[in-house]
Tab-separated table of C-alpha atoms in Angstrom:
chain	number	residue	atom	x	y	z
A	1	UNK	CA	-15.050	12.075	13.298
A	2	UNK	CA	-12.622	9.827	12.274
A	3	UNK	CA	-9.485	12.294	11.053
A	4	UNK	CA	-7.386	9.171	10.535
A	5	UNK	CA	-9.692	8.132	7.546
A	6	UNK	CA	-10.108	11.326	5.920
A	7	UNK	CA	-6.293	12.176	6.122
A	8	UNK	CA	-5.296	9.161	4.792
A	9	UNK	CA	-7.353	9.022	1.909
A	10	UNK	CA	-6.477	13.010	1.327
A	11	UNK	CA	-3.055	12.353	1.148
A	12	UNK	CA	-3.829	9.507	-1.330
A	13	UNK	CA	-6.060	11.589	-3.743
A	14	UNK	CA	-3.497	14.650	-3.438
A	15	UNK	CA	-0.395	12.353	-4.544
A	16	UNK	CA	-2.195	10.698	-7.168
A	17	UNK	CA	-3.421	13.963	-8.481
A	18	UNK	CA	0.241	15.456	-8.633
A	19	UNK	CA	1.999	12.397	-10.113
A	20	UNK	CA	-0.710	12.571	-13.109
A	21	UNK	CA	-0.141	16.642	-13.322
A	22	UNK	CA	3.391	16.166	-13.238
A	23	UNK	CA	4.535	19.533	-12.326
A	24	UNK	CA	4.270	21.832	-8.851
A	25	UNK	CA	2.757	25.140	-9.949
A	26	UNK	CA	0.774	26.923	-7.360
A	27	UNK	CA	-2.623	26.426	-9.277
A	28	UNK	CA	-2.311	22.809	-9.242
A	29	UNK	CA	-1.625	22.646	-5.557
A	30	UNK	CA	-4.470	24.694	-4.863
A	31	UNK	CA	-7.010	23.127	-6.432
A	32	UNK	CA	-5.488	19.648	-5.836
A	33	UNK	CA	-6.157	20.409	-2.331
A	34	UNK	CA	-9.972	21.963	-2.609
A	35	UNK	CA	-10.846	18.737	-4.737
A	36	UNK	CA	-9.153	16.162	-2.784
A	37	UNK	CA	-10.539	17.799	0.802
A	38	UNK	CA	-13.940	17.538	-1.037
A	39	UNK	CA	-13.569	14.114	-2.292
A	40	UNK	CA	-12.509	12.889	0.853
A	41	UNK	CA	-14.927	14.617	2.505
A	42	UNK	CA	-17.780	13.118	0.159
A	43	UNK	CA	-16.711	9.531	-0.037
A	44	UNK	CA	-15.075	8.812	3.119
A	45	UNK	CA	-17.303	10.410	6.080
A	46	UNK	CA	-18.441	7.021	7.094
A	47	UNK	CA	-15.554	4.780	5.859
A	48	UNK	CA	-13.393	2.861	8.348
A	49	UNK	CA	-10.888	1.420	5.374
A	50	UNK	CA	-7.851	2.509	6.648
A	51	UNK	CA	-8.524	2.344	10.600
A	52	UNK	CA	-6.229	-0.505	11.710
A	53	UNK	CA	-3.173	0.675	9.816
A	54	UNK	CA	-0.839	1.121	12.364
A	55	UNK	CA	1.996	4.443	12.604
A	56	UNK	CA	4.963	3.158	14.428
A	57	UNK	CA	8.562	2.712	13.226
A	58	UNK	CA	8.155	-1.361	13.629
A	59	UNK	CA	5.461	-1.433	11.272
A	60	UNK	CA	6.900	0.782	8.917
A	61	UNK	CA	10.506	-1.000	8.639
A	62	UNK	CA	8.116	-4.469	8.169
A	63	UNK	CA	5.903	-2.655	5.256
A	64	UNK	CA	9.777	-2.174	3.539
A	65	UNK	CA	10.842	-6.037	4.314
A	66	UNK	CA	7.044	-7.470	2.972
A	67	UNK	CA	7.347	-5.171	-0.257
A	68	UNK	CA	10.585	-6.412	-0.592
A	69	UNK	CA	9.215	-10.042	-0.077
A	70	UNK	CA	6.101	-9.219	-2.235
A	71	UNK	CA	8.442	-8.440	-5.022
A	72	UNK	CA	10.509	-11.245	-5.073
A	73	UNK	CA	7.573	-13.195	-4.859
A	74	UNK	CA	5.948	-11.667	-8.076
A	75	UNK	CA	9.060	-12.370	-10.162
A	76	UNK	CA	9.683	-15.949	-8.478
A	77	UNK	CA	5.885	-16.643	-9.717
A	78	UNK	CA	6.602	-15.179	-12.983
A	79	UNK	CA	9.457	-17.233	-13.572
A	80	UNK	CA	7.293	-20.678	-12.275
A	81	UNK	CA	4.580	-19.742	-15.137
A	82	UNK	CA	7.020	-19.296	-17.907
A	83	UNK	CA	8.561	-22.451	-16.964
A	84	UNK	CA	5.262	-24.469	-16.808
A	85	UNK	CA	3.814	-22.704	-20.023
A	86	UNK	CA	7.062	-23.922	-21.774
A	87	UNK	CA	7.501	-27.533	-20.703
A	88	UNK	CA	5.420	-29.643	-23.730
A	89	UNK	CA	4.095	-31.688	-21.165
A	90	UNK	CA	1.735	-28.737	-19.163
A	91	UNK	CA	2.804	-29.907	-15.763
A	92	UNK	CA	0.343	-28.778	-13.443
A	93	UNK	CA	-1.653	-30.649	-10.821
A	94	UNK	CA	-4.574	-28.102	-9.861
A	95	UNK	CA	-6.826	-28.014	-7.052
A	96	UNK	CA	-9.203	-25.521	-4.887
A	97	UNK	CA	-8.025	-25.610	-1.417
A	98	UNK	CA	-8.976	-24.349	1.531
A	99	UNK	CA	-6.598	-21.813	4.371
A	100	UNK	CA	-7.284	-19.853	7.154
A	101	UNK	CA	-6.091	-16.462	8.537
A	102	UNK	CA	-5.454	-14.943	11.658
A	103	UNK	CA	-6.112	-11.406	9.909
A	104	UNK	CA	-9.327	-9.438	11.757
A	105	UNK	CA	-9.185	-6.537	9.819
A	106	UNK	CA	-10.845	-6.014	6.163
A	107	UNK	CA	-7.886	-4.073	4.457
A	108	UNK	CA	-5.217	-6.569	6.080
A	109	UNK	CA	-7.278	-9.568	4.342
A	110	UNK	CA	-7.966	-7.559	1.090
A	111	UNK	CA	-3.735	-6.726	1.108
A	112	UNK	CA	-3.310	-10.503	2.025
A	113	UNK	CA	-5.984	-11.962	-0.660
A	114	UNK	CA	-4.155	-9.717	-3.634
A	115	UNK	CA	-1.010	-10.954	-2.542
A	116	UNK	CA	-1.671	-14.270	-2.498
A	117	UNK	CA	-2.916	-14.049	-5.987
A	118	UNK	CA	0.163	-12.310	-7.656
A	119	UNK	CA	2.511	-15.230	-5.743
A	120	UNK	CA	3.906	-18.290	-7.251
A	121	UNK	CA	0.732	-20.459	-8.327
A	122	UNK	CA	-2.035	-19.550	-6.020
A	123	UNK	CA	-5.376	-17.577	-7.172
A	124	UNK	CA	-7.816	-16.609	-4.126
A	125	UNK	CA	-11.410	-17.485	-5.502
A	126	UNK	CA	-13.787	-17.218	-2.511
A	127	UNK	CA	-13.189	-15.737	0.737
A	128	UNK	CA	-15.610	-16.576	4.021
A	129	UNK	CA	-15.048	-14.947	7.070
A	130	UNK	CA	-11.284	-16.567	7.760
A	131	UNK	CA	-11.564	-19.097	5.620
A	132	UNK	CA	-9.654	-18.130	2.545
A	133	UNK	CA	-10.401	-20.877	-0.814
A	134	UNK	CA	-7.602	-21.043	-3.112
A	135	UNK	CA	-6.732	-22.190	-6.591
A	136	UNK	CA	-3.989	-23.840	-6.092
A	137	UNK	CA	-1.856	-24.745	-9.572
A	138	UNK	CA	0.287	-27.509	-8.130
A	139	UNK	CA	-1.129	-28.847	-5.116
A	140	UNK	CA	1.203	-30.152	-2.560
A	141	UNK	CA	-0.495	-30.978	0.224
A	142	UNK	CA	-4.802	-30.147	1.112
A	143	UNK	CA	-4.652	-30.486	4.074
A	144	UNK	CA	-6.075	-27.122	5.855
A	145	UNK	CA	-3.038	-26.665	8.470
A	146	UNK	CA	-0.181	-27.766	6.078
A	147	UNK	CA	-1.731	-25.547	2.852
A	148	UNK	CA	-2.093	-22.446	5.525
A	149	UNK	CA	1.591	-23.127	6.268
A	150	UNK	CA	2.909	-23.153	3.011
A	151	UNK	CA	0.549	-20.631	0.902
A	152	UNK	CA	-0.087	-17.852	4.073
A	153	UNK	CA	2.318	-17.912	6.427
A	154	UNK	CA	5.024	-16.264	4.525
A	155	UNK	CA	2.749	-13.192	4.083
A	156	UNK	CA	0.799	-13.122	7.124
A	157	UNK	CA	3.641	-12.500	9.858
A	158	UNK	CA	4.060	-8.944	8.092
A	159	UNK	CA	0.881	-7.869	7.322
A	160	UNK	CA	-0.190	-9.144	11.462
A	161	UNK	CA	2.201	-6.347	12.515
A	162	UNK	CA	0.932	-3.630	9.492
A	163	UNK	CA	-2.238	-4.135	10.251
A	164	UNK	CA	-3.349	-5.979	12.866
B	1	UNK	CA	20.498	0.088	-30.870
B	2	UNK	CA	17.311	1.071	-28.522
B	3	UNK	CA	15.033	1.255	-31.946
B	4	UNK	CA	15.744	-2.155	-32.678
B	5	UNK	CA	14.873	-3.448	-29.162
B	6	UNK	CA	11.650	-1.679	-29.072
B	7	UNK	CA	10.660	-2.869	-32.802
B	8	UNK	CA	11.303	-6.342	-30.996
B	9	UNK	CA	9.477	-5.649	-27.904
B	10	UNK	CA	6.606	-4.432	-30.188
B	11	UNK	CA	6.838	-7.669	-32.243
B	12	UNK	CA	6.525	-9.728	-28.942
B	13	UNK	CA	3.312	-8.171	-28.192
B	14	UNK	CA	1.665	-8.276	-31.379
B	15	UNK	CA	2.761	-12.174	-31.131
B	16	UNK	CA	0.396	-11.909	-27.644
B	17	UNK	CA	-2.196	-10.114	-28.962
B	18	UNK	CA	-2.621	-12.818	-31.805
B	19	UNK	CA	-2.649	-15.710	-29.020
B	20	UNK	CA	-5.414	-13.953	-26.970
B	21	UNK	CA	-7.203	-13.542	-29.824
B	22	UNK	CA	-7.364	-17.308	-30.455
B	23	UNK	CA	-8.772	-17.873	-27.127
B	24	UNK	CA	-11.063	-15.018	-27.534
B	25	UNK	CA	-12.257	-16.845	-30.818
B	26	UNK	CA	-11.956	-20.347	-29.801
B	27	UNK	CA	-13.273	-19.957	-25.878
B	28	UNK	CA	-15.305	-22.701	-24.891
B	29	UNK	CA	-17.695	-20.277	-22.816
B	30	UNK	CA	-17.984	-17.031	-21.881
B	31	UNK	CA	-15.870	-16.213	-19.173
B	32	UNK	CA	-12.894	-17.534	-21.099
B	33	UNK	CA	-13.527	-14.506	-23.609
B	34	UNK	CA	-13.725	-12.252	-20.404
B	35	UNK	CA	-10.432	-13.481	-19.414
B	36	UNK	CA	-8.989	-13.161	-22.897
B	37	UNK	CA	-10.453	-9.284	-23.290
B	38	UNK	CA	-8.500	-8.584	-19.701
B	39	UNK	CA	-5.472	-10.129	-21.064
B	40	UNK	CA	-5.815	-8.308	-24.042
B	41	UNK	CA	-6.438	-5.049	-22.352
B	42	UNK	CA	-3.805	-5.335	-20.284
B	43	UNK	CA	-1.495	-5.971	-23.338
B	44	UNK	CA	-3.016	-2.705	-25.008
B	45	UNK	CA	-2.118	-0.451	-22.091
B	46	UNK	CA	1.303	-1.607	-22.570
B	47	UNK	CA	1.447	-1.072	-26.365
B	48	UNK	CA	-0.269	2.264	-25.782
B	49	UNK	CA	2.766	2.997	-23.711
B	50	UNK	CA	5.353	1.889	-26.096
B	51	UNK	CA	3.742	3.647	-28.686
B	52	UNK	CA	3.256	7.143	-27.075
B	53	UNK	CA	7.061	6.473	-26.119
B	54	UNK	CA	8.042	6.302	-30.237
B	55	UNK	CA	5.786	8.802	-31.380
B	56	UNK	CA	6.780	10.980	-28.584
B	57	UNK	CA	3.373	12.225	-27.759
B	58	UNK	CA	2.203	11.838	-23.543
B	59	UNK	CA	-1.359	12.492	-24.212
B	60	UNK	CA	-1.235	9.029	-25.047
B	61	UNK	CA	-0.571	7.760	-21.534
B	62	UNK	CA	-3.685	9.691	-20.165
B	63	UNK	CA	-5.451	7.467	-23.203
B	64	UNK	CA	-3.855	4.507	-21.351
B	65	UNK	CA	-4.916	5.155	-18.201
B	66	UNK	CA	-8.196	5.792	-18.749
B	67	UNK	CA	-8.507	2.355	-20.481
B	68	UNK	CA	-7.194	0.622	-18.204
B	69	UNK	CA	-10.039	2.415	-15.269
B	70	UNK	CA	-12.820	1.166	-18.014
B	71	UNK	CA	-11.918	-2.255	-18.273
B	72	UNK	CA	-11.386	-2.940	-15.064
B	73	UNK	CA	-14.731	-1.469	-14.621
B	74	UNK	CA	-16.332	-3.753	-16.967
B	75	UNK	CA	-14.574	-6.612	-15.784
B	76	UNK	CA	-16.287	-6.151	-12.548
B	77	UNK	CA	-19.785	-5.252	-14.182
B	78	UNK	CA	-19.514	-8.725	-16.131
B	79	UNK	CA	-18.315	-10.644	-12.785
B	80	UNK	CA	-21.519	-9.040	-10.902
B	81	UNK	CA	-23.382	-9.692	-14.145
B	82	UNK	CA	-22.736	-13.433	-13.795
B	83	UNK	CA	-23.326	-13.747	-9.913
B	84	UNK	CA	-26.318	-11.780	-8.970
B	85	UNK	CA	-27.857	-10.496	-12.001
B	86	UNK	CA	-27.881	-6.700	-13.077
C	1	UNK	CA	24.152	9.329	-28.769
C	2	UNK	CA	22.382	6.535	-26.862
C	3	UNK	CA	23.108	6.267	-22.971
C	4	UNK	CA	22.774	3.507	-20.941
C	5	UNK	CA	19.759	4.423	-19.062
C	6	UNK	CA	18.102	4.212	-22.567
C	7	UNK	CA	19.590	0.647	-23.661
C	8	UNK	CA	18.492	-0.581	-20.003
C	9	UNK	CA	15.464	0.696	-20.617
C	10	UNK	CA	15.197	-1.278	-23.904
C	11	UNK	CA	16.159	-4.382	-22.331
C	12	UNK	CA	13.473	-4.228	-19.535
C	13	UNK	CA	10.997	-3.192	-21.995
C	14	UNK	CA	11.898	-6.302	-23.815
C	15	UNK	CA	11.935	-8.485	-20.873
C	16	UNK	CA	8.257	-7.432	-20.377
C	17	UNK	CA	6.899	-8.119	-23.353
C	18	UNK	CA	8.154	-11.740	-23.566
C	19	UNK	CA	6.512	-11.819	-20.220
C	20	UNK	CA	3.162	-11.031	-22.147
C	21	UNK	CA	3.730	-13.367	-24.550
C	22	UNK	CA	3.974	-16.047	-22.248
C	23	UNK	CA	0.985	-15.092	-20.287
C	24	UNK	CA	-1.047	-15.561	-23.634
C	25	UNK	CA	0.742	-18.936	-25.081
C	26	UNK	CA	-0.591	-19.878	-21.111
C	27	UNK	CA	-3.992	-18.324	-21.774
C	28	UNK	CA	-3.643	-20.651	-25.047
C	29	UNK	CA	-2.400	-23.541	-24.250
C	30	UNK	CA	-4.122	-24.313	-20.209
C	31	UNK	CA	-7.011	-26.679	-19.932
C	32	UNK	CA	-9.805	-25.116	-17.807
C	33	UNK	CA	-10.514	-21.854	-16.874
C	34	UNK	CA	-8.870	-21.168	-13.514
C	35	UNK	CA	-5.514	-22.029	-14.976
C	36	UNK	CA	-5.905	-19.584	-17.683
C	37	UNK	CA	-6.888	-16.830	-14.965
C	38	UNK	CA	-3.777	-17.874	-13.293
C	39	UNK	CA	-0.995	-17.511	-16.214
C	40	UNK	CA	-2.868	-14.778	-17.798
C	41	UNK	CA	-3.353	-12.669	-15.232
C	42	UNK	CA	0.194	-13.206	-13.332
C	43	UNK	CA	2.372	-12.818	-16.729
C	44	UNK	CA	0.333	-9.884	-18.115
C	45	UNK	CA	0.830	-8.804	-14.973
C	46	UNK	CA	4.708	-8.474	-14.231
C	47	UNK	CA	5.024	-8.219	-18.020
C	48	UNK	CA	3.277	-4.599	-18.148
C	49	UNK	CA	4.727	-3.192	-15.348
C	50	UNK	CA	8.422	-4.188	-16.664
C	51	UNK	CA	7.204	-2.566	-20.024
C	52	UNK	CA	6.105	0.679	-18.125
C	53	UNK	CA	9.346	0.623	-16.322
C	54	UNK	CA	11.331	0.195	-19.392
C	55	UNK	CA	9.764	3.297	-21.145
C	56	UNK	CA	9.708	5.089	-17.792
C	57	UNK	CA	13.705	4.785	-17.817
C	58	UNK	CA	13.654	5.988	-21.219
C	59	UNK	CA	11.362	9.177	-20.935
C	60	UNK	CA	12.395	10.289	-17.557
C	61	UNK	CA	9.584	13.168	-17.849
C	62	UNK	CA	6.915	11.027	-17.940
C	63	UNK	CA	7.918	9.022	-14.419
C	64	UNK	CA	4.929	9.812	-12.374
C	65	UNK	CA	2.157	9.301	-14.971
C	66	UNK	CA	3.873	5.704	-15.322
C	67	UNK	CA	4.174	5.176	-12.139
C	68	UNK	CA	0.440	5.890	-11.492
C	69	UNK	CA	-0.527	3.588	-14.003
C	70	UNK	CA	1.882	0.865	-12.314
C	71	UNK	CA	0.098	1.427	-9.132
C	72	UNK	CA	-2.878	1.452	-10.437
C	73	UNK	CA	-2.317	-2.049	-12.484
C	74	UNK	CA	-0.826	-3.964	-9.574
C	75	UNK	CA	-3.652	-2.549	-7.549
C	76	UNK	CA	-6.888	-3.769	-10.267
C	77	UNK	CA	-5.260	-7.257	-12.116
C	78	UNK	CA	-5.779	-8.998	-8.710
C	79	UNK	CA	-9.066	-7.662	-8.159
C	80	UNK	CA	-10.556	-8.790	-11.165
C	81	UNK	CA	-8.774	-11.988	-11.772
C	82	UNK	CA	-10.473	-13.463	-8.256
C	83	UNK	CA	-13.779	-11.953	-9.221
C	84	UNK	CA	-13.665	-13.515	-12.602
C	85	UNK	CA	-12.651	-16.799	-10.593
C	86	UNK	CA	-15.359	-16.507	-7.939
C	87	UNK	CA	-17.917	-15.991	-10.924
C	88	UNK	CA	-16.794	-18.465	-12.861
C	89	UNK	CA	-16.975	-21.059	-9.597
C	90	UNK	CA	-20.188	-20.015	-8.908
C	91	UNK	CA	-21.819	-20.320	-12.258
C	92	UNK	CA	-19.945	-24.287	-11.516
C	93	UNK	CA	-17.386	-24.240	-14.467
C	94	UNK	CA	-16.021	-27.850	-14.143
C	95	UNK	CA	-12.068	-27.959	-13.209
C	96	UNK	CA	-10.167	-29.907	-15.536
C	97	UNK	CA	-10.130	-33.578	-15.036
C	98	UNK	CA	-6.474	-33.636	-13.682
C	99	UNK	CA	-7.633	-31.614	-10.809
C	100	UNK	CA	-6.701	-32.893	-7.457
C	101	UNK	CA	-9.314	-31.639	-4.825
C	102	UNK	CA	-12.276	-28.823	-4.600
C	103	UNK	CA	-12.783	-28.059	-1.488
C	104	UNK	CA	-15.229	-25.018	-1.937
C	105	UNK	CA	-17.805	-27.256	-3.409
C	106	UNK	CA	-17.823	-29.752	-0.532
C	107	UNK	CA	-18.342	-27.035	1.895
């Protein structure tokens, strides 16, 4: 049995089912916990999602420092398409190149591959084994060693201690 | 004060909607008006929200949220669609 | 009387939705598909969630329902951006002609 799976996806389907009752009665708790402990139950007997998370205080205090990262990043992009929308002249320079990752675990690539997309310019299109291909909207540089430096390194050095 | 802000905000987004709406139109080929009905989806959960938010009703957000499950559903569907066939 | 969690609230709210506008003068105004994924899906992106925060701020009841859908929108826009960009490479929509290098189709 893997407890680790089923527990974390409980806790998952419990929390989003409170946030969208909005209020702690005992009848919602109760039957937010029969129907998640089913759910869970149903859809995640064989899953192995969630088993390379890791529970120790390192990886915790780095999940805090990459949100904090992952945010900035969002609102740095943000601020790189306005900019680029807005010039008359459309400055872009677009290209589909190819990185690498030193990721081994599915979630830890899916978390990398979504962030990757929300950051300044870059939209992951194809993803083979550890080769990530990117859309990049102002290339700088395709060579495979230089793009991983400058597209997944920023990212990676969290998520390596997250989730392995 | 916060009235005039929102009838601004709302202004801004019916500015968007019109612009995705010209792609949708225009769009050279299909996936173009896929990308344009995400956009514009996303831009209606958003004006949902504003809009439950003035007329003070939150069964509105539930509407919002169960949008925004369908079309990223579809979105998907349409993706498969293109690669593999249904 | 109006506090000032209500005229912050405003303000973000407004923030957001220029954010949304500029994610569809980009979905307008880029020349080949992948670009528009990329403005359209980053701006509408950041753009709703500062809208939900905005309102969020100014209906402090509704908090967790917003903050699901918040969740839930950083979660899918990602998703199906790169699977709309993975069909559209594989049906072979051409790249723009400014476009520096491909290197998916070489491999």
């Amino acid at each position: 049995m893997n407890i680790k799976n089923l527990s974390i996806s409980f806790i998952i389907l419990m929390v989003t089912w409170l946030l969208l009752n909005g209020n702690l009665e005992i009848i919602t708790i109760i039957s937010g916990i029969i129907i998640s402990v089913l759910l869970a139950y149903i859809f995640c007997k064989k899953c192995d999602v969630f088993s390379n998370i890791k529970f120790t205080p390192k990886a915790f205090f780095y999940f805090i420092i990459y949100f904090f990262i992952f945010i900035v990043e969002l609102i740095k992009s943000n601020f790189d398409v306005a900019r680029r929308v807005l010039t008359p002249s459309l400055p872009i320079k677009p290209g589909i190149v190819e990185v690498k990752t030193k990721l081994k675990s599915k979630i830890g690539r899916i978390i990398l591959a979504n962030s990757i997309t929300l950051t300044p310019g870059t939209l992951t299109i194809e993803m083979k084994e550890d080769r990530l291909y990117i859309h990049w909207i102002d290339v700088r540089n395709d060579d495979i060693n230089e793009a991983t430096k400058q597209i997944v390194q920023k990212f990676e050095k969290y998520l390596e201690v997250i989730y392995g | 004060m916060v009235n005039i802000l929102l009838y601004i905000s709302l202004i801004f987004i019916g500015l968007a909607i019109i612009l995705s709406l010209v792609r949708f139109i225009k769009g050279n080929t299909t996936i173009d008006r896929i990308i344009s009905f995400d956009v514009l989806t996303i831009i209606s959960i958003a004006l949902i929200v504003i809009i439950s938010h003035i007329s003070g009703r939150a069964i509105y957000l539930d509407v919002a949220l169960v949008y925004g499950l369908l079309s990223f559903l579809v979105v998907i569907i349409i993706a498969r669609y293109f690669e593999k066939g249904l | 009387m109006e506090n000032t969690l209500e005229i912050t609230g405003a303000i973000i709210t407004l923030i957001g939705s220029i954010f949304l506008f500029l994610g569809s003068l980009g979905l307008v105004r880029m020349p080949d598909i992948y670009n528009r994924i990329q403005t359209g899906t980053k701006a509408s992106t950041l753009g709703t969630i500062l809208t939900l925060l905005g309102i969020a701020l100014m209906n402090t009841d509704w908090f967790g329902k917003i903050l699901l859908l918040m969740i839930f929108i950083l979660i899918t826009n990602p998703v199906s951006s790169h699977v709309l960009a993975r069909a559209a490479h594989y049906i072979k929509s051409p790249l723009t002609k400014i476009s520096v290098t491909d290197k998916l189709v070489d491999n």
